[in-house]
Coordinates of C-alpha atoms in Angstrom, one line a residue:
X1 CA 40.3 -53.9 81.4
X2 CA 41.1 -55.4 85.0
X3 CA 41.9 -53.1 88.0
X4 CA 45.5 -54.0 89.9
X5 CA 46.0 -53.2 93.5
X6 CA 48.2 -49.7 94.1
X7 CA 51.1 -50.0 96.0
X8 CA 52.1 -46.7 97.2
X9 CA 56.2 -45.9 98.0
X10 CA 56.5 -45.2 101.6
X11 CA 57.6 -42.3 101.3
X12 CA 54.3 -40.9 99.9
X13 CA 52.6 -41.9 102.8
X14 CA 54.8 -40.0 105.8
X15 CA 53.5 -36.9 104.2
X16 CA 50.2 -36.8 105.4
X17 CA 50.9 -36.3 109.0
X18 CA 54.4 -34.0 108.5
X19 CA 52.1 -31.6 106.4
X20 CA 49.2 -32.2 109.2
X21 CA 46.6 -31.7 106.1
X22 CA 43.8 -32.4 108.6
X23 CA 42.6 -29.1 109.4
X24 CA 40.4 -28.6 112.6
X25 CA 37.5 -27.3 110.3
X26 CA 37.5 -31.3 108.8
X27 CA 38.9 -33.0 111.6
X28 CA 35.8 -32.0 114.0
X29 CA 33.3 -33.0 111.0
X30 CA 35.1 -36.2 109.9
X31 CA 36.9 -37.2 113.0
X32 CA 40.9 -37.7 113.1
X33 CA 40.9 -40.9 110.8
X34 CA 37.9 -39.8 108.5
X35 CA 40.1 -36.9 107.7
X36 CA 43.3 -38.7 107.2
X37 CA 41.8 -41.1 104.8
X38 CA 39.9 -38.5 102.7
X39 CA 43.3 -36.9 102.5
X40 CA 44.6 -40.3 101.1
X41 CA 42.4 -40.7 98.5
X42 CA 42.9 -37.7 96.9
X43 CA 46.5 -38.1 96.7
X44 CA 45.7 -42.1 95.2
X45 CA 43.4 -40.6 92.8
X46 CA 45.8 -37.6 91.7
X47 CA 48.7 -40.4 90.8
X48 CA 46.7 -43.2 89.8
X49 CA 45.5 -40.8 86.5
X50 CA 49.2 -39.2 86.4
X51 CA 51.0 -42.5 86.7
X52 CA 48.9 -44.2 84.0
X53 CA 48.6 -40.9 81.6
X54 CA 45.8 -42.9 79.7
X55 CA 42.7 -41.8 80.9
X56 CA 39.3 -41.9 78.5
X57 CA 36.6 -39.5 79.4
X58 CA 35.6 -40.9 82.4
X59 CA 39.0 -41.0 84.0
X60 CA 39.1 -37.7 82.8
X61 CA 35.9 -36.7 84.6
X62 CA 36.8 -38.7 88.1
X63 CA 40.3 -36.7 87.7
X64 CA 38.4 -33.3 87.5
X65 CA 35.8 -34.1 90.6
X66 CA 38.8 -35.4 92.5
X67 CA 40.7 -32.4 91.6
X68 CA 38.6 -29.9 92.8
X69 CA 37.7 -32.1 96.3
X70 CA 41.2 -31.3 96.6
X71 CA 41.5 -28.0 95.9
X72 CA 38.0 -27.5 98.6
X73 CA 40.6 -29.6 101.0
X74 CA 43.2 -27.3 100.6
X75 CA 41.2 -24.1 100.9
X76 CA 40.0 -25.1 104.2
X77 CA 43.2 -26.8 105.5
X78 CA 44.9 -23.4 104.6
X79 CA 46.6 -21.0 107.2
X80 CA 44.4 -17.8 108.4
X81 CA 47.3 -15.5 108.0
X82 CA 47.1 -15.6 104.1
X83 CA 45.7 -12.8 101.4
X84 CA 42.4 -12.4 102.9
X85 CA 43.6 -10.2 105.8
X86 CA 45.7 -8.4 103.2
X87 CA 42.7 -7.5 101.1
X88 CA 40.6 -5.6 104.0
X89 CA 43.7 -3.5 105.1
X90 CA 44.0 -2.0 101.8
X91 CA 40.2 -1.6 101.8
X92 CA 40.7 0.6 105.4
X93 CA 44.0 2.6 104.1
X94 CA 41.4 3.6 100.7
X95 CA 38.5 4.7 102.7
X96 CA 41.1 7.1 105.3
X97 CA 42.6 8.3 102.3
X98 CA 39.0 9.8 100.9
X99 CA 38.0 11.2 104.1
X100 CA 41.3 13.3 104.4
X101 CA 41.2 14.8 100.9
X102 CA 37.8 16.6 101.6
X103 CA 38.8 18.7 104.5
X104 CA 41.6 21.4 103.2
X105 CA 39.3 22.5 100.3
X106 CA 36.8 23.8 103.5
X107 CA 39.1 25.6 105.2
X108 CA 40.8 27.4 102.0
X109 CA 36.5 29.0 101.9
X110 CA 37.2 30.3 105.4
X111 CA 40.1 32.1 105.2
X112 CA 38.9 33.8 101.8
X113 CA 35.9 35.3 103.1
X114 CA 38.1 37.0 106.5
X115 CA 40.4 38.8 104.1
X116 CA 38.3 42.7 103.5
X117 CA 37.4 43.7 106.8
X118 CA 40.9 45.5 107.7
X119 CA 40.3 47.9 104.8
X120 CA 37.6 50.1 106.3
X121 CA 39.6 50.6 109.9
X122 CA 42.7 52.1 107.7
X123 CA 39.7 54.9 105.8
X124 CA 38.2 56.1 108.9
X125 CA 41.6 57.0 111.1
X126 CA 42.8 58.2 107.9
X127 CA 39.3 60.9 107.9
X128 CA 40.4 61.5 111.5
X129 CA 43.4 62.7 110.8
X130 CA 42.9 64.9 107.8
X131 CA 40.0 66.5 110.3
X132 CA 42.1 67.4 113.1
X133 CA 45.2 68.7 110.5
X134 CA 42.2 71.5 109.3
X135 CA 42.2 73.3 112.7
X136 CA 44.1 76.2 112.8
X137 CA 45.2 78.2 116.5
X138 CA 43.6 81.8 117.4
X139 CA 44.5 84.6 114.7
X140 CA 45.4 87.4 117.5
X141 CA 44.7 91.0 116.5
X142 CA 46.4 93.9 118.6
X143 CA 44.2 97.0 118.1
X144 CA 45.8 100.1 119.3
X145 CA 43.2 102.1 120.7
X146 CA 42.7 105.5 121.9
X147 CA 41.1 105.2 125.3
X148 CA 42.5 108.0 126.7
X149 CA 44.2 111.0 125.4
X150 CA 42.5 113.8 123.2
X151 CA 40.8 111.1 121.0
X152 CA 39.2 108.9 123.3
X153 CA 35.8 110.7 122.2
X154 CA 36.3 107.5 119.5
X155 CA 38.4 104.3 121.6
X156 CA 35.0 103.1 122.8
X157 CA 32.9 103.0 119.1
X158 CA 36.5 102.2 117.8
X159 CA 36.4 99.0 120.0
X160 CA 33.1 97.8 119.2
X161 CA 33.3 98.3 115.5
X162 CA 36.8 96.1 116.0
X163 CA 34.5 93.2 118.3
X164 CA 31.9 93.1 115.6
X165 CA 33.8 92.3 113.4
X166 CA 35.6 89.5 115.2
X167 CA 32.2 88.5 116.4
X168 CA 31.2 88.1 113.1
X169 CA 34.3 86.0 111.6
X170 CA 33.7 83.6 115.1
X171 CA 30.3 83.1 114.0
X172 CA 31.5 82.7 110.7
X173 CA 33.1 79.2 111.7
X174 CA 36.5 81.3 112.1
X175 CA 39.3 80.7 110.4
X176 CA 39.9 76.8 109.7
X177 CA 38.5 76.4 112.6
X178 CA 40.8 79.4 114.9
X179 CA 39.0 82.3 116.3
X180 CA 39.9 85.3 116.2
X181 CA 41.1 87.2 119.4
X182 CA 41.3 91.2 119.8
X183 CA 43.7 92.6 122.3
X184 CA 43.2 95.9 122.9
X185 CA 46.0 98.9 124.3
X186 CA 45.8 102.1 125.2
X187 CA 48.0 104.8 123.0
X188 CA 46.8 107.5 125.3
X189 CA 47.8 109.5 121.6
X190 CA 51.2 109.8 122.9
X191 CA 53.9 108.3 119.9
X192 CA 56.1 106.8 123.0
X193 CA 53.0 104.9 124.9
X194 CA 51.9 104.0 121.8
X195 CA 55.0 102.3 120.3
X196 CA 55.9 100.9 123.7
X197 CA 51.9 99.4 123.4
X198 CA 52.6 97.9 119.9
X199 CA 56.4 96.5 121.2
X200 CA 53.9 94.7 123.7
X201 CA 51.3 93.4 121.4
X202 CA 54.6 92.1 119.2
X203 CA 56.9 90.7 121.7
X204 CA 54.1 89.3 124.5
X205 CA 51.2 88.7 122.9
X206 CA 52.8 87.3 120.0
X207 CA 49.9 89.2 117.5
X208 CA 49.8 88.6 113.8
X209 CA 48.8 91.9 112.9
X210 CA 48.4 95.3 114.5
X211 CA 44.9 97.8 113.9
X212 CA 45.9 101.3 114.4
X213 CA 46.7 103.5 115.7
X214 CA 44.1 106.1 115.0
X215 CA 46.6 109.4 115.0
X216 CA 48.9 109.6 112.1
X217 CA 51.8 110.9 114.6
X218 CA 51.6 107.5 116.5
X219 CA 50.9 105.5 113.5
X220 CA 54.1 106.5 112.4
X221 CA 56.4 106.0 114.8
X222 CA 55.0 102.1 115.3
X223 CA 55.6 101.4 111.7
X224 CA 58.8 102.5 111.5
X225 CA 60.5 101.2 114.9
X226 CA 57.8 98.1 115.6
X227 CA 55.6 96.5 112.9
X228 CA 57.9 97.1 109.6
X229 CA 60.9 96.0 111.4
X230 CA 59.4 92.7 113.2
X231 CA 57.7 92.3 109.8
X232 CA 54.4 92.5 111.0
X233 CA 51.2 94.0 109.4
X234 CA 49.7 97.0 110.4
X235 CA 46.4 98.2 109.2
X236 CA 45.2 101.6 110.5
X237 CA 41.8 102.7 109.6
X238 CA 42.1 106.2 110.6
X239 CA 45.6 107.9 109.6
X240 CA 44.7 110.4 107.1
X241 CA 48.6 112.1 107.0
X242 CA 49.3 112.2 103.4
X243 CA 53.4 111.3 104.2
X244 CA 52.5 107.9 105.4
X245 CA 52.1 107.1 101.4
X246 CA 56.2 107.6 101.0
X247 CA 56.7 106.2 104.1
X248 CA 59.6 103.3 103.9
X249 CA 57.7 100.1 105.8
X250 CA 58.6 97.6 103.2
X251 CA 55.0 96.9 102.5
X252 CA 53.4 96.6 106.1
X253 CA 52.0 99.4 106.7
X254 CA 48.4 99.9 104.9
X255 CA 45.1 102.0 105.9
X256 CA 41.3 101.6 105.1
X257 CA 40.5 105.1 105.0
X258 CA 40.9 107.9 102.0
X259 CA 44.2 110.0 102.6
X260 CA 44.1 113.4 103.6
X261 CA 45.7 114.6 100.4
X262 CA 42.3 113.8 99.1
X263 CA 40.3 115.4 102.4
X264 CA 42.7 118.8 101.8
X265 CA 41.3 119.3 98.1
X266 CA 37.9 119.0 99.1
X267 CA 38.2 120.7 101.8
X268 CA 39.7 123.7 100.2
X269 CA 37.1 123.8 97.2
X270 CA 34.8 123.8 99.8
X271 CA 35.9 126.9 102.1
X272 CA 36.0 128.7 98.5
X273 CA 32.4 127.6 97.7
X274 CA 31.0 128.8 100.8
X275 CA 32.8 132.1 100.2
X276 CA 35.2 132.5 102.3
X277 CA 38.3 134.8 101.0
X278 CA 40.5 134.3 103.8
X279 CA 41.2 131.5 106.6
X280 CA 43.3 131.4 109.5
X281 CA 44.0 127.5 110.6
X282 CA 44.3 125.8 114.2
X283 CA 46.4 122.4 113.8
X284 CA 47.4 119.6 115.6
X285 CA 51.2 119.3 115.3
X286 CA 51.7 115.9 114.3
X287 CA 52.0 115.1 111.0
X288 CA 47.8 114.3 110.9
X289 CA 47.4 118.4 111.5
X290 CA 50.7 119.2 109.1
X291 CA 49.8 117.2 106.2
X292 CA 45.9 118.5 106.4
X293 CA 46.7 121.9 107.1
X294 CA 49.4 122.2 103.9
X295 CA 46.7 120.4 101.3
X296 CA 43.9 122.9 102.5
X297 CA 46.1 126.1 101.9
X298 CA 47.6 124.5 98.3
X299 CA 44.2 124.2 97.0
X300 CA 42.7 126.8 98.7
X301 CA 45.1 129.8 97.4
X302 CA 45.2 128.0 94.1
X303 CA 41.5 128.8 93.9
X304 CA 42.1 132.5 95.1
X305 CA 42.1 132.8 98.7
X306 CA 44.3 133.6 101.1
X307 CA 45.4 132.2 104.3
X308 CA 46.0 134.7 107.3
X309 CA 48.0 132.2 109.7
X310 CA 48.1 129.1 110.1
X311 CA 49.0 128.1 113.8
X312 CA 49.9 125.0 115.6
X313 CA 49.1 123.8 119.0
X314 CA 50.0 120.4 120.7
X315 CA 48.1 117.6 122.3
X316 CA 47.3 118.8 125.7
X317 CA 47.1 122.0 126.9
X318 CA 44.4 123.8 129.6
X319 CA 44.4 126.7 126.9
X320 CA 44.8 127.9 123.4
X321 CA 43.9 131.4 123.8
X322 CA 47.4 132.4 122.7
X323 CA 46.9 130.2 119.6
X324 CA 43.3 131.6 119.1
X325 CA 45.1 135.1 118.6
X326 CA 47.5 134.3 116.2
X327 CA 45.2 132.4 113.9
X328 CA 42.5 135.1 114.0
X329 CA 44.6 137.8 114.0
X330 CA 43.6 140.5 110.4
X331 CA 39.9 138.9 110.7
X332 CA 39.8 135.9 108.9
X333 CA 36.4 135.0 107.3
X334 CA 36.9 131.3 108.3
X335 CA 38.7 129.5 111.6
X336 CA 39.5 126.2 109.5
X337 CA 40.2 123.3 112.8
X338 CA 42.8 120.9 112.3
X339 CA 42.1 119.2 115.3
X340 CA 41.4 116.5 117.8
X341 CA 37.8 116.5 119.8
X342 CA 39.9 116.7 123.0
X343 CA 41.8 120.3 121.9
X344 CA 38.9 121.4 119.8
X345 CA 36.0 121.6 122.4
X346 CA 38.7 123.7 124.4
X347 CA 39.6 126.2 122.3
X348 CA 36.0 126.5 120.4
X349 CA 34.5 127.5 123.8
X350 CA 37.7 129.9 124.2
X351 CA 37.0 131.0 120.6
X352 CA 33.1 131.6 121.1
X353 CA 33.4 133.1 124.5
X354 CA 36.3 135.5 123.9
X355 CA 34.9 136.9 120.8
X356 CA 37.4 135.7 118.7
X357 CA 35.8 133.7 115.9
X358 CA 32.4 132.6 115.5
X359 CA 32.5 131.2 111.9
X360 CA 34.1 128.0 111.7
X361 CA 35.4 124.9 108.9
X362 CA 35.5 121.1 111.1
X363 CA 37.6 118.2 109.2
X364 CA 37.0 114.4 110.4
X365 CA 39.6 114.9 113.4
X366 CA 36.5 117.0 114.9
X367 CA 33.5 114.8 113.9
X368 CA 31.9 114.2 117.4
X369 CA 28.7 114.5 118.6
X370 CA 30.3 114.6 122.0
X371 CA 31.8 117.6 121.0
X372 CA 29.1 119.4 119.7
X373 CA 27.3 118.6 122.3
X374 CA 30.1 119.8 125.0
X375 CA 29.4 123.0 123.8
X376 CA 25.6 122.9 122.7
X377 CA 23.2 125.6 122.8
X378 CA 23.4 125.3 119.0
X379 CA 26.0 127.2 118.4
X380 CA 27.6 125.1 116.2
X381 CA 24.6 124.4 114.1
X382 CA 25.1 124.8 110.4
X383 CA 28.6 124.7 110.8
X384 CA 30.2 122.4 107.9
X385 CA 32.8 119.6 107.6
X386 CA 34.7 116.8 105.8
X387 CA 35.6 113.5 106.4
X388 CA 36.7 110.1 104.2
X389 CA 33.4 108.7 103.8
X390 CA 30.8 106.8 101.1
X391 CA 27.6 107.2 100.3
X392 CA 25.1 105.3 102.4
X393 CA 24.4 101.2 100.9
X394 CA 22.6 98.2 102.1
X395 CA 25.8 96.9 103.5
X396 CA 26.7 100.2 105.4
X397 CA 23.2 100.2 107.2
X398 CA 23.7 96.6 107.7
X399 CA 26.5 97.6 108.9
X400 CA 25.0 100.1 111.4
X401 CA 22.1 98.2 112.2
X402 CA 24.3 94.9 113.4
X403 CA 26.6 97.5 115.5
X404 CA 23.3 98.7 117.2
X405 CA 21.5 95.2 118.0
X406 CA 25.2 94.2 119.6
X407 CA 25.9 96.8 121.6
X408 CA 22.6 98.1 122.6
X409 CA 23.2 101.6 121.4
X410 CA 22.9 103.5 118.1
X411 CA 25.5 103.7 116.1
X412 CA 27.2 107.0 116.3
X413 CA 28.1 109.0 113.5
X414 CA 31.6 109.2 114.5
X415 CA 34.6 108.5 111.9
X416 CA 36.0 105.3 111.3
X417 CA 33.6 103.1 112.5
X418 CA 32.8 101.5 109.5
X419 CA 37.1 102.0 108.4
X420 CA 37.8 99.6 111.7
X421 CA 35.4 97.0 111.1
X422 CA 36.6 96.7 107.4
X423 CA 40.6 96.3 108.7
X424 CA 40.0 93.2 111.1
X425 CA 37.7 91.5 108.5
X426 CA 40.8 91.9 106.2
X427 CA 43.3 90.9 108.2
X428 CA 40.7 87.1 108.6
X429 CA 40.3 86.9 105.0
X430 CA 44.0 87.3 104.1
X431 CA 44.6 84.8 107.0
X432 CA 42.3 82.4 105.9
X433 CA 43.6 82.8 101.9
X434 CA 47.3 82.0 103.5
X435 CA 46.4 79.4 105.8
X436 CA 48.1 80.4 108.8
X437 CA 47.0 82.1 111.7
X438 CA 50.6 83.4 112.8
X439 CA 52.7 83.8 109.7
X440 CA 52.0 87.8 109.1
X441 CA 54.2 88.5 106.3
X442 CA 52.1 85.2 104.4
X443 CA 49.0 87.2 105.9
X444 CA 50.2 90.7 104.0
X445 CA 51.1 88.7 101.2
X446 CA 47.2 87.5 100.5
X447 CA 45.9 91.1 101.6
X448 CA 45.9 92.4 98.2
X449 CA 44.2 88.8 97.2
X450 CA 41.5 89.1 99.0
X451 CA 40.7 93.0 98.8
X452 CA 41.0 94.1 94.9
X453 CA 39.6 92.7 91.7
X454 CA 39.5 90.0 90.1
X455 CA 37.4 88.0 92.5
X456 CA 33.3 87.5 93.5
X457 CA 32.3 90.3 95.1
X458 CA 31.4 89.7 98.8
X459 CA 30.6 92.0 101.1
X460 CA 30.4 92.6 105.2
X461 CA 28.5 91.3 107.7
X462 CA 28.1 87.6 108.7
X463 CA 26.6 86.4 105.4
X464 CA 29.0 88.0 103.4
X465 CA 32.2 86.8 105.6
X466 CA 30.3 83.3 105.7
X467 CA 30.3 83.8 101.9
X468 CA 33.9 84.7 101.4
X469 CA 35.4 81.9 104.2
X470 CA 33.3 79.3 101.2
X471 CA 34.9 80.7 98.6
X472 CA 38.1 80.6 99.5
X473 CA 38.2 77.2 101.2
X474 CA 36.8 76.3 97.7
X475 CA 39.3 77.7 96.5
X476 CA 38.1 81.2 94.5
X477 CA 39.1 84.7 94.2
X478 CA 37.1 87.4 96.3
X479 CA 36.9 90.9 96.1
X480 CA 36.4 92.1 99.7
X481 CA 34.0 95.2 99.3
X482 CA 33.3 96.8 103.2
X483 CA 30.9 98.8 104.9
X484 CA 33.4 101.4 104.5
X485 CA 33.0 100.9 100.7
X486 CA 35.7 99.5 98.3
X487 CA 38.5 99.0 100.0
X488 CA 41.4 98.3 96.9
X489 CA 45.1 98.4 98.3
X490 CA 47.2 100.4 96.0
X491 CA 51.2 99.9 95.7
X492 CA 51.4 102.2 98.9
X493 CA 48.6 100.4 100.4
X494 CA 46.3 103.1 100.3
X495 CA 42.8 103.5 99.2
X496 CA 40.7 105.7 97.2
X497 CA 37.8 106.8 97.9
X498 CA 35.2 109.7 98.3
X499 CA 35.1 112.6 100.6
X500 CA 31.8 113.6 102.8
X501 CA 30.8 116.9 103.5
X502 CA 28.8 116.9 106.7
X503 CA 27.2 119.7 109.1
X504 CA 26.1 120.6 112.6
X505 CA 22.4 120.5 113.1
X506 CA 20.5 120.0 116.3
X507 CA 24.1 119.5 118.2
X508 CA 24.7 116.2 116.4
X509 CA 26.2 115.5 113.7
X510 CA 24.4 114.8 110.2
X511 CA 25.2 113.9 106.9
X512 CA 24.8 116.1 103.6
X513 CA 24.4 113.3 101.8
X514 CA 27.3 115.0 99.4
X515 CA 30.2 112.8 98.4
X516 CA 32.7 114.0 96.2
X517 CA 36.2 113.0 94.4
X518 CA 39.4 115.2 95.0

């Protein structure tokens, strides 16, 4: 095998320097013609063993080395904008990528955990409000009082027992929260002072209920042209006059005390017990002194006696010796007086010191110790009466005892004490059963609620009133039972109740300790 020389075609050998296959990385080590002939070699080498396509294992080999010199060539004589710089932007783009995708999952933790707070701001104003709704204004009482006039012997007691009782509903915690307010006015015991006095506690003082008045013959008058009219209640704890049962007030008009038609059957059986044949009478003429009067003379002649005369007098007058001598006139064995304290201590003098009687019957009209004691000297003593009244209880000598430490005083044993303190406690419960302060015909409407059965017993003073306010914010029935004793409205809104007999002894007034039942 012989070698020949190669003759390359020219225009294999312009490509060298068009291509410029001498990069500066082997042109620096090689130098410019070092470079150029490497370059040349591996071109003669490449077609030398692809011109003569008959290479043995040698050639083969030579081809391979020569082959991959050029491939080294071309790797370094290669541009530096190729795939390399390709390959580490992708590398930057993955690695922004995974940083990004880490940083919403954080914040979606942040906003969960804000979300309960607001929850807790809407419960407490919600509280708040339901708080202040509870509070409920003043429950105003007008009490018509007697402070002048021929009963004002009772307007002061009468105005304490009324105070207490308000005292104790204030301490109480009131009603929902209202007080309650007493406004007090003068009847002077005349019918046109005191309606004008109830048009004022109605019209002005805007009141949701009226105590009084204490004389049937101004009670009257104010239920018919004031309180029934305006539709306002009207509790009086001391008008006895039997025609105030029948009298048309479309259900506002009640009492706390024991009708005369009951005093005037006791009070007959007793004149008959004592006996006493005959009886002349002395009456106020209103219908207190008309309604008493005619009860005493029905049961007294049914029993067998007889009445003489029975004579009426009016309010004021400087004397009643004229009267005196028509009711004593034929000797009667009894002078029954029908009376108020103011007329009574007048004409009982007159009637002591003119020789005309000295043997006399009292009712509760005449149930003063100022009285007695007007005239004193004991000329009274032993003398007996009757009056609404109950035996004495734990809750009546509470009763007593609470009006004593108050006012400093003891407790007289005057009528209708115990009656007045029993109507404004009443007229709180009802209030506080309706839940209004200033609707009075929702007030009468609960009356009847609060006083009769079915319902816990509670009783008077501040435990019992704190006691009853509990159970009816609770929601319970009560059955109101007052220092006066049971106080159960009937369809007339009238009560039943017992009758006292009391006497004269030591100028003062006492109790018998006798209760009885017409």
């Amino acid at each position: 095998m012989s070698w020949r020389p190669l003759r390359m075609p020219r225009r294999q050998l312009q490509l060298v320097p068009e291509r410029e296959a001498c990069p500066p990385q082997l042109r620096s080590r090689f130098g410019p013609v070092g470079c150029e002939c490497l370059a040349l070699l591996v071109i003669h080498a490449g077609g030398l063993a692809m011109e003569k396509g008959r290479l043995m294992f040698r050639g083969f080999r030579i081809a391979f080395v020569l082959i991959a010199v050029f491939a080294f060539v071309l790797a370094a004589c290669g541009e530096s904008g190729g795939a390399p710089s390709e390959v580490v932007r992708t590398v930057e783009v993955e690695r922004q990528v995974t940083v990004e995708v880490e940083k919403p999952v954080v914040q979606e933790v942040v906003r969960v955990v804000e979300v309960e707070k607001p929850v807790e701001v809407v419960r407490q104003v919600t509280v708040e409000v339901m708080q202040e709704a509870q509070t409920l204004p003043p429950l105003v009482i007008g009490h018509l009082n007697a402070l002048t006039g021929s009963l004002s012997y009772f307007g002061v007691s009468h105005g304490n027992a009324a105070d207490l009782a308000a005292s104790h509903i204030n301490r109480a915690g009131g009603i929902q929260g209202g007080s309650v307010v007493i406004i007090n006015r003068d009847t002077g015991v005349n019918p046109v002072q005191g309606v004008d006095a109830a048009r004022a506690l109605v019209d002005v003082e805007s009141v949701a209920a009226i105590v009084g008045a204490l004389a049937s013959g101004v009670t009257i008058p104010v239920a018919t042209s004031v309180t029934a009219p305006n539709q306002t209640l009207q509790i009086s704890h001391s008008s006895t006059a039997p025609s105030i049962t029948a009298l048309e007030d479309d259900d506002f008009l009640f009492r706390t005390t024991v009708s005369d038609a009951a005093q005037g059957v006791v009070l007959g059986r007793l004149a008959w017990e004592q006996g006493y044949k005959s009886a002349g009478i002395m009456y106020i003429n209103n219908a207190y002194g008309q309604g008493l009067a005619e009860r005493f003379t029905q049961t007294f002649t049914e029993l067998g006696g007889t009445v003489t005369a029975s004579v009426p007098h009016e309010d004021s007058q400087p004397t009643f010796t004229s009267e005196l001598e028509k009711a004593t006139e034929g000797n009667p064995d009894v002078l029954v007086t029908v009376s108020y304290p103011g007329q009574a201590e007048i004409y009982l003098r007159e009637a002591l010191e003119g020789d005309y009687a000295d043997t006399f019957l009292f009712v509760d009209g005449v149930k003063s110790d100022d009285m007695v004691q007007a005239i004193g000297g004991g000329k009274l003593d032993g003398t007996l009466g009757t009056a609404p009244g109950a035996p004495d209880s734990p809750d009546r000598q509470a009763f007593y005892n609470s009006y004593t430490l108050t006012f400093g005083v003891e407790a007289p044993q005057e009528p209708y004490l115990a009656e007045t303190y029993d109507a404004v406690v009443l007229i709180a419960l009802a209030a506080a059963k309706a839940g209004t302060t200033t609707d009075s015909v929702a007030i009468r409407d609960a009356l009847r609620d609060v006083a009769n059965p079915p319902g816990e017993v509670v009783g008077p003073g501040l435990a019992g009133i704190q006691k009853a306010l509990s159970l009816i914010a609770s929601g319970q029935d009560i059955n109101y039972e007052g220092a006066s004793g049971p106080v159960d409205f009937d369809e007339n809104g009238d009560v039943a109740g017992p009758i006292e007999v009391w006497t004269v002894e030591g100028d003062a007034v006492k109790s018998t300790g006798r209760f009885e039942l017409p």
